[in-house]
Short mmCIF file of C-alpha atoms and ligand atoms in Angstrom, two decimals:
data_model
loop_
_atom_site.label_atom_id
_atom_site.label_comp_id
_atom_site.label_asym_id
_atom_site.label_seq_id
_atom_site.Cartn_x
_atom_site.Cartn_y
_atom_site.Cartn_z
CA MET A 235 15.25 11.41 11.52
CA SER A 236 17.58 14.34 10.71
CA LEU A 237 18.89 14.69 7.17
CA HIS A 238 22.42 14.50 8.51
CA LYS A 239 21.73 11.17 10.21
CA GLU A 240 20.07 9.87 7.01
CA GLN A 241 23.17 10.77 5.03
CA GLN A 242 25.37 8.94 7.54
CA LEU A 243 23.22 5.83 7.28
CA ILE A 244 23.27 6.03 3.47
CA ALA A 245 27.07 6.42 3.55
CA ILE A 246 27.40 3.23 5.63
CA ILE A 247 25.09 1.29 3.31
CA GLN A 248 27.11 2.46 0.31
CA LEU A 249 30.38 1.55 1.97
CA LEU A 250 29.27 -1.89 3.12
CA GLY A 251 27.35 -2.39 -0.11
CA GLN A 252 30.63 -3.00 -1.90
CA GLY A 253 30.60 -6.48 -0.37
CA GLU A 254 33.85 -6.20 1.66
CA PHE A 255 34.27 -6.25 5.41
CA TYR A 256 34.86 -2.84 7.01
CA SER A 257 36.04 -2.47 10.59
CA GLY A 258 34.21 -0.13 12.94
CA GLN A 259 37.31 2.08 12.94
CA ALA A 260 37.47 2.24 9.14
CA ILE A 261 33.81 3.26 8.97
CA ALA A 262 34.37 5.82 11.74
CA ASP A 263 37.32 7.33 9.84
CA ASN A 264 35.35 7.42 6.62
CA LEU A 265 32.43 9.26 8.20
CA GLY A 266 34.53 11.39 10.55
CA VAL A 267 32.72 10.13 13.67
CA SER A 268 33.61 7.97 16.71
CA ARG A 269 33.55 4.16 16.77
CA ALA A 270 30.87 4.21 19.44
CA TYR A 271 28.69 6.31 17.18
CA VAL A 272 29.28 3.92 14.26
CA TRP A 273 28.07 1.10 16.50
CA LYS A 274 24.87 3.05 17.15
CA LEU A 275 24.35 3.67 13.43
CA ILE A 276 24.87 -0.02 12.66
CA GLN A 277 22.31 -0.91 15.35
CA GLN A 278 19.91 1.51 13.78
CA LEU A 279 20.34 -0.01 10.32
CA GLN A 280 19.73 -3.46 11.79
CA ASP A 281 16.59 -2.16 13.51
CA LEU A 282 15.40 -0.91 10.12
CA GLY A 283 15.64 -4.48 8.88
CA LEU A 284 18.97 -4.41 7.06
CA GLY A 285 20.96 -7.65 7.35
CA ILE A 286 24.47 -6.73 8.56
CA GLN A 287 26.96 -9.41 9.50
CA SER A 288 29.37 -8.60 12.29
CA VAL A 289 32.50 -10.78 12.56
CA THR A 290 35.08 -10.30 15.32
CA GLY A 291 38.42 -9.22 13.93
CA LYS A 292 36.96 -8.46 10.51
CA GLY A 293 34.20 -5.92 11.03
CA TYR A 294 30.88 -5.43 9.32
CA ARG A 295 29.52 -6.56 5.98
CA LEU A 296 26.09 -6.59 4.36
CA GLU A 297 24.44 -10.02 4.22
CA HIS A 298 23.20 -9.25 0.70
CA LEU A 299 24.27 -6.79 -1.91
CA VAL A 300 22.16 -3.65 -1.48
CA GLU A 301 21.54 -1.12 -4.19
CA LEU A 302 19.81 2.01 -2.95
CA LEU A 303 17.36 3.79 -5.23
CA ASP A 304 18.86 6.79 -7.01
CA GLY A 305 16.49 9.77 -6.75
CA GLN A 306 18.27 11.86 -9.37
CA GLU A 307 18.24 9.12 -11.94
CA ILE A 308 14.58 8.34 -11.26
CA GLN A 309 13.77 12.04 -11.69
CA GLN A 310 15.55 12.11 -15.04
CA LEU A 311 13.66 9.05 -16.24
CA LEU A 312 10.28 10.30 -15.04
CA MET A 313 10.34 13.96 -16.05
CA ALA A 314 6.57 14.44 -15.71
CA HIS A 315 6.71 13.53 -12.02
CA ASP A 316 8.00 15.30 -8.99
CA ILE A 317 10.17 12.71 -7.22
CA ASP A 318 10.50 12.76 -3.44
CA LEU A 319 12.79 9.89 -2.39
CA ARG A 320 13.29 9.39 1.35
CA LEU A 321 15.37 6.90 3.25
CA VAL A 322 12.86 6.69 6.08
CA THR A 323 9.28 7.86 6.41
CA ASP A 324 6.24 6.77 8.40
CA SER A 325 4.07 5.97 5.37
CA THR A 326 4.37 7.28 1.81
CA ASN A 327 0.55 7.55 1.66
CA GLU A 328 0.63 9.73 4.78
CA ALA A 329 3.30 11.98 3.21
CA LEU A 330 0.87 12.89 0.42
CA LYS A 331 -2.02 13.80 2.67
CA GLY A 332 -3.28 17.38 3.09
CA GLU A 333 -0.61 19.98 2.34
CA GLY A 334 1.73 17.26 1.05
CA PHE A 335 -0.53 16.48 -1.88
CA ALA A 336 0.37 17.44 -5.45
CA HIS A 337 -0.68 15.95 -8.78
CA ASN A 338 2.07 13.62 -10.08
CA ARG A 339 4.11 13.91 -6.90
CA LEU A 340 5.73 10.54 -6.30
CA VAL A 341 6.87 9.82 -2.76
CA ILE A 342 9.18 6.81 -2.51
CA ALA A 343 10.72 5.41 0.68
CA GLU A 344 13.45 2.89 1.37
CA TYR A 345 11.82 2.18 4.74
CA GLN A 346 8.41 2.84 6.29
CA SER A 347 8.06 2.90 10.07
CA ALA A 348 4.25 2.81 9.88
CA GLY A 349 3.45 1.32 6.47
CA ARG A 350 -0.27 0.61 6.17
CA GLY A 351 -2.17 -2.05 4.29
CA ARG A 352 -5.85 -2.29 3.50
CA ARG A 353 -8.37 -2.73 6.33
CA GLY A 354 -6.08 -1.26 8.98
CA ARG A 355 -3.33 -3.87 8.56
CA ARG A 356 0.35 -3.09 8.95
CA TRP A 357 2.56 -3.22 5.84
CA VAL A 358 5.96 -4.66 6.75
CA SER A 359 8.51 -2.33 5.12
CA PRO A 360 12.15 -3.30 5.79
CA LEU A 361 14.96 -1.10 4.51
CA ALA A 362 16.12 -1.23 0.88
CA SER A 363 14.38 -4.55 0.19
CA ASN A 364 11.16 -3.73 -1.58
CA LEU A 365 9.31 -0.88 -3.26
CA TYR A 366 7.07 1.46 -1.26
CA TRP A 367 5.66 4.45 -3.08
CA SER A 368 2.63 6.68 -3.38
CA LEU A 369 1.51 8.80 -6.30
CA GLY A 370 -0.67 11.91 -6.07
CA TRP A 371 -3.32 11.90 -8.78
CA LYS A 372 -5.86 14.66 -9.22
CA THR A 373 -8.89 13.70 -11.26
CA GLN A 374 -12.11 15.28 -12.45
CA LEU A 375 -13.86 11.90 -12.24
CA PRO A 376 -16.63 11.72 -9.63
CA VAL A 377 -15.98 9.40 -6.69
CA GLN A 378 -18.64 6.93 -7.93
CA GLN A 379 -16.48 6.27 -10.99
CA LEU A 380 -13.36 5.37 -9.04
CA GLY A 381 -14.48 1.81 -8.22
CA GLY A 382 -12.21 0.36 -10.90
CA LEU A 383 -9.15 2.45 -10.05
CA SER A 384 -7.30 -0.08 -7.89
CA LEU A 385 -7.92 -2.68 -10.60
CA VAL A 386 -6.43 -0.37 -13.25
CA VAL A 387 -3.38 0.24 -11.04
CA GLY A 388 -3.00 -3.53 -10.68
CA LEU A 389 -3.26 -3.98 -14.45
CA ALA A 390 -0.57 -1.33 -15.02
CA ILE A 391 1.71 -3.22 -12.62
CA VAL A 392 1.08 -6.56 -14.37
CA GLU A 393 1.77 -4.96 -17.76
CA ALA A 394 4.95 -3.24 -16.55
CA LEU A 395 6.20 -6.54 -15.12
CA ARG A 396 5.38 -8.29 -18.38
CA GLN A 397 7.49 -5.69 -20.20
CA LEU A 398 10.31 -6.68 -17.86
CA GLU A 399 9.77 -10.35 -18.77
CA VAL A 400 8.05 -11.27 -15.54
CA THR A 401 4.99 -13.25 -16.61
CA GLY A 402 2.20 -15.14 -14.88
CA VAL A 403 1.40 -12.40 -12.35
CA GLU A 404 -2.30 -12.29 -11.44
CA LEU A 405 -4.63 -9.93 -9.60
CA LYS A 406 -6.95 -10.77 -6.75
CA TRP A 407 -9.79 -8.26 -6.54
CA PRO A 408 -9.60 -5.52 -5.46
CA ASN A 409 -5.98 -4.81 -4.66
CA ASP A 410 -3.67 -7.83 -4.44
CA ILE A 411 -0.82 -8.58 -6.83
CA ARG A 412 -0.16 -12.30 -6.70
CA PHE A 413 1.65 -15.19 -8.30
CA GLN A 414 0.22 -18.69 -7.91
CA GLY A 415 -1.69 -17.69 -4.81
CA ARG A 416 1.20 -15.93 -3.08
CA LYS A 417 1.15 -12.19 -2.50
CA LEU A 418 3.76 -10.09 -4.29
CA GLY A 419 2.28 -6.73 -3.44
CA GLY A 420 -0.75 -4.63 -2.65
CA ILE A 421 -2.44 -1.36 -3.50
CA LEU A 422 -3.89 1.13 -1.03
CA ILE A 423 -5.95 3.95 -2.52
CA GLU A 424 -7.04 6.87 -0.36
CA LEU A 425 -8.70 10.22 -0.98
CA SER A 426 -7.13 13.36 0.41
CA GLY A 427 -8.05 16.97 1.15
CA ASP A 428 -11.09 18.93 0.03
CA MET A 429 -12.82 17.85 -3.12
CA VAL A 430 -13.19 21.28 -4.77
CA GLY A 431 -11.87 21.33 -8.34
CA GLY A 432 -11.34 17.59 -8.55
CA LEU A 433 -10.64 14.64 -6.30
CA GLN A 434 -7.18 14.23 -4.78
CA VAL A 435 -6.34 10.56 -4.96
CA ILE A 436 -3.37 8.87 -3.29
CA ILE A 437 -2.29 5.67 -5.01
CA GLY A 438 -0.03 3.69 -2.67
CA VAL A 439 1.78 0.55 -3.76
CA GLY A 440 4.00 -1.91 -1.90
CA LEU A 441 5.83 -4.57 -3.91
CA ASN A 442 8.08 -7.27 -2.43
CA VAL A 443 11.34 -7.50 -4.33
CA HIS A 444 13.93 -9.18 -2.12
CA MET A 445 12.63 -9.11 1.44
CA SER A 446 14.39 -11.42 3.89
CA ASP A 447 12.43 -14.02 5.96
CA ARG A 448 13.82 -12.51 9.15
CA VAL A 449 11.41 -9.60 9.11
CA THR A 450 8.28 -11.33 7.96
CA GLU A 451 7.02 -13.37 10.94
CA THR A 452 4.10 -10.99 11.32
CA ILE A 453 2.84 -11.35 7.76
CA GLU A 454 -0.32 -13.45 7.91
CA GLN A 455 -0.68 -14.19 4.22
CA ASP A 456 1.42 -16.40 2.02
CA TRP A 457 3.86 -13.99 0.32
CA MET A 458 6.77 -14.00 -2.10
CA ASN A 459 9.43 -11.79 -3.68
CA LEU A 460 9.64 -10.62 -7.28
CA GLN A 461 13.22 -11.83 -7.26
CA GLU A 462 11.92 -15.42 -7.21
CA LEU A 463 10.35 -14.75 -10.62
CA LYS A 464 13.37 -12.98 -12.08
CA SER A 465 16.61 -13.18 -10.22
CA GLY A 466 18.62 -9.98 -9.95
CA ILE A 467 15.65 -7.81 -10.96
CA SER A 468 16.36 -4.14 -10.30
CA ARG A 469 14.00 -2.30 -7.96
CA GLN A 470 14.65 0.92 -9.79
CA GLU A 471 13.81 -0.51 -13.20
CA VAL A 472 10.62 -2.03 -11.86
CA LEU A 473 9.59 1.26 -10.26
CA VAL A 474 10.26 3.36 -13.36
CA GLU A 475 8.47 0.94 -15.70
CA ILE A 476 5.41 0.79 -13.42
CA ILE A 477 5.12 4.57 -13.11
CA ARG A 478 5.39 4.96 -16.89
CA GLN A 479 2.75 2.31 -17.52
CA LEU A 480 0.53 3.74 -14.80
CA GLY A 481 0.58 7.14 -16.52
CA VAL A 482 -0.74 5.56 -19.72
CA TYR A 483 -3.42 3.53 -17.94
CA LEU A 484 -4.61 6.41 -15.73
CA GLU A 485 -5.14 8.54 -18.81
CA GLN A 486 -7.15 5.78 -20.49
CA PHE A 487 -9.16 5.23 -17.31
CA GLU A 488 -10.00 8.91 -16.96
CA LYS A 489 -10.88 9.45 -20.62
CA GLN A 490 -12.53 6.17 -21.59
CA GLY A 491 -13.63 4.54 -18.34
CA PHE A 492 -13.00 1.24 -16.62
CA HIS A 493 -15.03 -0.80 -19.11
CA THR A 494 -12.15 -0.48 -21.63
CA PHE A 495 -10.04 -2.65 -19.28
CA LEU A 496 -12.56 -5.48 -18.83
CA ASP A 497 -10.90 -7.90 -21.26
CA GLU A 498 -7.49 -7.26 -19.78
CA TRP A 499 -8.84 -7.83 -16.28
CA GLN A 500 -10.35 -11.16 -17.24
CA LYS A 501 -6.96 -12.46 -18.41
CA VAL A 502 -5.33 -11.94 -15.01
CA ASP A 503 -8.31 -12.37 -12.68
CA GLU A 504 -7.21 -14.99 -10.14
CA CYS A 505 -10.76 -15.54 -8.88
CA TYR A 506 -12.43 -16.09 -12.22
CA ASN A 507 -14.44 -19.30 -12.07
CA GLN A 508 -13.08 -20.07 -8.61
CA LYS A 509 -15.00 -20.84 -5.44
CA VAL A 510 -14.73 -17.80 -3.19
CA SER A 511 -16.16 -16.35 0.02
CA ILE A 512 -16.98 -12.71 0.58
CA ILE A 513 -16.68 -11.71 4.21
CA GLN A 514 -18.40 -8.53 5.29
CA GLY A 515 -18.51 -8.01 9.04
CA ASP A 516 -20.14 -11.14 10.52
CA GLU A 517 -21.62 -12.21 7.22
CA THR A 518 -20.01 -14.69 4.81
CA ILE A 519 -21.40 -15.26 1.34
CA ASN A 520 -20.12 -18.17 -0.71
CA GLY A 521 -20.19 -18.29 -4.46
CA CYS A 522 -18.13 -18.43 -7.61
CA GLY A 523 -16.06 -15.57 -9.08
CA ALA A 524 -17.62 -14.28 -12.31
CA GLY A 525 -15.32 -11.37 -13.13
CA VAL A 526 -16.08 -7.71 -12.51
CA ASP A 527 -18.71 -5.31 -13.88
CA GLU A 528 -18.09 -2.09 -15.83
CA ASN A 529 -17.68 -0.20 -12.52
CA GLY A 530 -15.07 -2.58 -11.12
CA ALA A 531 -17.47 -4.32 -8.69
CA PHE A 532 -16.71 -8.00 -8.08
CA LEU A 533 -19.34 -10.33 -9.51
CA LEU A 534 -20.25 -13.22 -7.25
CA GLN A 535 -22.35 -15.98 -8.74
CA THR A 536 -24.46 -17.30 -5.86
CA GLY A 537 -27.31 -19.85 -5.69
CA LYS A 538 -29.66 -16.87 -5.68
CA GLY A 539 -28.18 -15.14 -8.75
CA MET A 540 -25.40 -12.69 -9.52
CA LYS A 541 -24.39 -10.36 -6.70
CA PRO A 542 -22.14 -7.33 -7.32
CA VAL A 543 -19.75 -6.71 -4.42
CA TYR A 544 -18.16 -3.30 -3.87
CA ALA A 545 -14.70 -2.82 -2.36
CA GLY A 546 -14.51 -1.14 1.05
CA GLU A 547 -14.54 -3.17 4.20
CA VAL A 548 -15.03 -6.52 2.49
CA SER A 549 -12.56 -9.34 2.32
CA LEU A 550 -12.40 -11.91 -0.45
CA ARG A 551 -11.09 -15.43 0.14
CA LEU A 552 -10.49 -18.22 -2.30
CA ARG A 553 -11.92 -21.48 -0.96
C1 BTN B 684 -2.59 -4.11 0.97
O1 BTN B 684 -2.38 -5.08 0.25
O2 BTN B 684 -3.14 -4.23 2.06
C2 BTN B 684 -2.14 -2.74 0.49
C3 BTN B 684 -0.72 -2.47 0.84
C4 BTN B 684 -0.23 -1.11 0.41
C5 BTN B 684 1.14 -0.80 0.95
C6 BTN B 684 1.72 0.46 0.38
S1 BTN B 684 3.43 0.65 0.71
C7 BTN B 684 3.40 2.27 0.10
C8 BTN B 684 2.11 2.89 0.60
N1 BTN B 684 2.29 3.45 1.92
C9 BTN B 684 1.58 2.79 2.85
O3 BTN B 684 1.60 3.06 4.07
N2 BTN B 684 0.90 1.80 2.28
C10 BTN B 684 1.10 1.76 0.85
#
């Protein structure tokens, strides 16, 4: 999408975001374009998942109040990071791959056309509803020590939410952020580029904030919005608090290792002492969740003893 088009779409969202009806002609005058073109832009916003009401004789209005993220303000609040806020992108993880990678570069999008979840799933990413971001993190840790990284990212998110008075959020190994069994968000960690002089890690996070039901028919899991836990919660505040907390936790992880987070993990481990199944290809192993080891591997208590399970292509289900 051209920058010019993006700016036109942002201008419409800002105009309609004031909560009043605007006629097609008024929008056209405001943007200096034709009414027919406004109609096309409105269609495009609807295709991106934005709820726009259209009432004959009155014009257009947003179904819900929409506050776009403010890149400049985020940059001021997170000085150590290089903020790249986009209205539309394919996937923020993709944007950090190869040449796009830089340590502490934070790519944020209001919409992802090809958002990806773990195990090849699609991540539904409607416009201006949730948080979608990826952080570039260069580390000297060897790849074998990164097993606990997604858990540490999850813990930083839980702690940031707690700071914002959202409590009771739990983690389902290895990458789900949940509340009473419903998914609030997920973490997708990928490695990028050549490994000389340290690993290039991409930490991608999607967090549901106020996503409408209209766009979620394809989501297989039971999900929920952060807004249900704290009404009116600001996406921007949540984002900034998480990135701050993540900086602290990543430093601790790199310097002191995952074992220093074991107690914290146990407090929010949704599977602890629960009957679970591990599914790996055609094989299913049943057992009971017994926490994680000092490398972040899931511990499954089976009839034949304790079995450590490593993330990758495995799926964990609560029974
Ligand atoms: C999962 O639970 O399966 C992980 C979901 C991760 C989604 C985020 S949204 C931002 C970043 N960009 C992507 O394409 N995916 C991650």
